[in-house]
Amino acid sequence: MATKDKYSVLLPTYNERRNLPIITWLLERTFTANNLDWELIIIDDGSPDGTQDIAKQLITAYNTKSQQRIVLKPRAGKLGLGTAYVHGLQFAKGNFVIIMDADFSHHPKFLPKMIALQKEGNYDIVTGTRYAGDGGVYGWDLKRKLVSRGANLFADTVLRPGVSDLTGSFRLYKKDVLQKVITSTESKGYSFQMEMMVRAKAMGFKVAEVPISFVDRVYGDSKLGGEEIAEYLKGVLNLWMKV
Amino acid sequence: MTRAQQTLSIGLLVASVYMVAFLGLAPLPAVIQNELIPVLPIWAIVSFGAYLLFKLGYGVLTFNDVPEARAELMREIQEAREELKKKGVEVD
């Protein structure tokens, strides 16, 4: 093997003071146990709760002279998820990029599986799915499940995307693939993750799925109001027309 | 070609084929022409609706709950907090 693989985790944060240290600990443990070269890029959007202080403490705790595992690249304010990834990508030294949420809904233990699957088929993207295989969710009541299945069914029927979990945001990308896809993306919010996947497939990239278990909202409440649902439906129809 | 263009093109094609049959422009057996063709659209819509409803219900019924995942996560959070405190990171 000429060049070794390095995995850059892009973690946009806003008020993740409680979750950040734990997710970092989980990432460090998983990567070390699997002998993988990694780095964590924290893109904090000016959190008022002191998330950046925690990030600096983590840097002191985990970084060594030879291995700058954790990097903090903050921004002045809430500037959106898409631009957070673009910002973080500039500093990513790895040839693979992982995007995930900071609130443990995406568990790092699935990363080795995603990485192994990627190597197996040289996939451009490996995405976690909550809806196929033994994927699942903890913490959703009947109503939430109904909304989720309904939303997925709607997107599936309208867009026929070929992935079982379209709004999932736990993904492993080849770095240049992410760069290409993200520059062509226009939406915000929920639609952003959907659009990335739909565009990636339209561009002909190879996508594989790994079932994941999604533990929702360990701290705090799950927010899914009528407005979000309306935004989502508009997002799907928008994609139907544009891609 | 966008998804919309694709869907609308296929829709147009199906509609044209149906119109040919509906207007009696193609030679069809009487039973099919008089009994089947007129109700085909409504039958297709109802069947599709029923299919979607079934998929939805099935999806909700077979939704995979993962309580073990949460239990495991809770344990890991505990472990993480202890180790992090030792390393001098604030955990609240």
Short mmCIF file of C-alpha atoms in Angstrom, two decimals, chain A residues 115-210:
data_model
loop_
_atom_site.label_atom_id
_atom_site.label_comp_id
_atom_site.label_asym_id
_atom_site.label_seq_id
_atom_site.Cartn_x
_atom_site.Cartn_y
_atom_site.Cartn_z
CA ILE A 115 -14.74 1.58 6.43
CA ALA A 116 -14.52 -2.16 5.79
CA LEU A 117 -17.48 -2.05 3.40
CA GLN A 118 -15.97 0.88 1.55
CA LYS A 119 -12.78 -1.07 0.95
CA GLU A 120 -14.67 -4.17 -0.14
CA GLY A 121 -16.37 -2.48 -3.07
CA ASN A 122 -14.30 0.69 -3.40
CA TYR A 123 -17.46 2.67 -2.79
CA ASP A 124 -17.50 6.40 -3.14
CA ILE A 125 -19.94 6.82 -0.30
CA VAL A 126 -21.04 4.57 2.55
CA THR A 127 -24.11 5.73 4.40
CA GLY A 128 -25.69 4.54 7.62
CA THR A 129 -29.29 3.44 7.37
CA ARG A 130 -31.85 3.22 10.15
CA TYR A 131 -34.42 1.49 7.97
CA ALA A 132 -32.75 -1.52 6.37
CA GLY A 133 -31.11 -4.67 7.66
CA ASP A 134 -30.91 -4.62 11.43
CA GLY A 135 -30.81 -0.84 11.52
CA GLY A 136 -33.11 0.74 14.07
CA VAL A 137 -33.97 3.62 16.32
CA TYR A 138 -34.35 4.02 20.06
CA GLY A 139 -36.50 6.75 21.54
CA TRP A 140 -39.23 7.25 18.96
CA ASP A 141 -42.90 6.94 19.83
CA LEU A 142 -45.55 5.69 17.40
CA LYS A 143 -46.26 9.14 16.02
CA ARG A 144 -42.61 9.82 15.33
CA LYS A 145 -42.19 6.45 13.64
CA LEU A 146 -45.24 7.14 11.49
CA VAL A 147 -43.92 10.52 10.44
CA SER A 148 -40.52 9.07 9.71
CA ARG A 149 -41.81 6.16 7.63
CA GLY A 150 -44.25 8.44 5.87
CA ALA A 151 -41.57 10.96 5.01
CA ASN A 152 -39.27 8.25 3.76
CA LEU A 153 -42.02 6.69 1.68
CA PHE A 154 -42.85 10.04 0.16
CA ALA A 155 -39.23 10.74 -0.77
CA ASP A 156 -38.81 7.18 -2.01
CA THR A 157 -41.88 7.35 -4.27
CA VAL A 158 -41.15 10.81 -5.64
CA LEU A 159 -37.40 10.52 -6.02
CA ARG A 160 -36.72 6.78 -6.24
CA PRO A 161 -33.23 7.41 -4.91
CA GLY A 162 -32.02 3.86 -4.39
CA VAL A 163 -31.01 4.35 -0.75
CA SER A 164 -33.18 3.31 2.15
CA ASP A 165 -32.37 6.23 4.46
CA LEU A 166 -32.33 9.47 2.55
CA THR A 167 -32.19 11.97 5.41
CA GLY A 168 -29.49 10.08 7.27
CA SER A 169 -26.37 12.12 7.96
CA PHE A 170 -23.95 9.45 9.13
CA ARG A 171 -21.77 9.01 6.09
CA LEU A 172 -18.29 8.12 4.93
CA TYR A 173 -17.15 9.85 1.74
CA LYS A 174 -14.04 9.76 -0.35
CA LYS A 175 -12.77 13.28 0.14
CA ASP A 176 -12.86 14.31 -3.52
CA VAL A 177 -16.35 12.87 -3.88
CA LEU A 178 -17.63 14.97 -1.00
CA GLN A 179 -15.98 18.03 -2.49
CA LYS A 180 -17.63 17.48 -5.85
CA VAL A 181 -21.07 16.78 -4.39
CA ILE A 182 -21.08 19.62 -1.91
CA THR A 183 -20.26 22.26 -4.49
CA SER A 184 -23.37 21.33 -6.45
CA THR A 185 -25.70 21.39 -3.44
CA GLU A 186 -28.05 24.30 -2.79
CA SER A 187 -30.52 23.34 -0.04
CA LYS A 188 -30.44 23.96 3.67
CA GLY A 189 -31.50 21.98 6.72
CA TYR A 190 -32.97 18.48 6.33
CA SER A 191 -33.06 18.85 2.59
CA PHE A 192 -29.32 19.38 2.49
CA GLN A 193 -28.47 15.78 3.41
CA MET A 194 -31.12 14.51 1.02
CA GLU A 195 -29.86 16.64 -1.81
CA MET A 196 -26.28 15.48 -1.32
CA MET A 197 -27.32 11.86 -1.64
CA VAL A 198 -29.63 12.40 -4.59
CA ARG A 199 -27.03 14.44 -6.45
CA ALA A 200 -24.29 11.94 -5.65
CA LYS A 201 -26.35 9.14 -7.15
CA ALA A 202 -27.21 11.30 -10.15
CA MET A 203 -23.49 11.94 -10.65
CA GLY A 204 -22.98 8.20 -10.81
CA PHE A 205 -21.15 7.67 -7.53
CA LYS A 206 -21.25 4.21 -5.95
CA VAL A 207 -23.15 4.17 -2.67
CA ALA A 208 -23.37 1.36 -0.12
CA GLU A 209 -25.33 1.15 3.14
CA VAL A 210 -24.56 -0.08 6.63
#
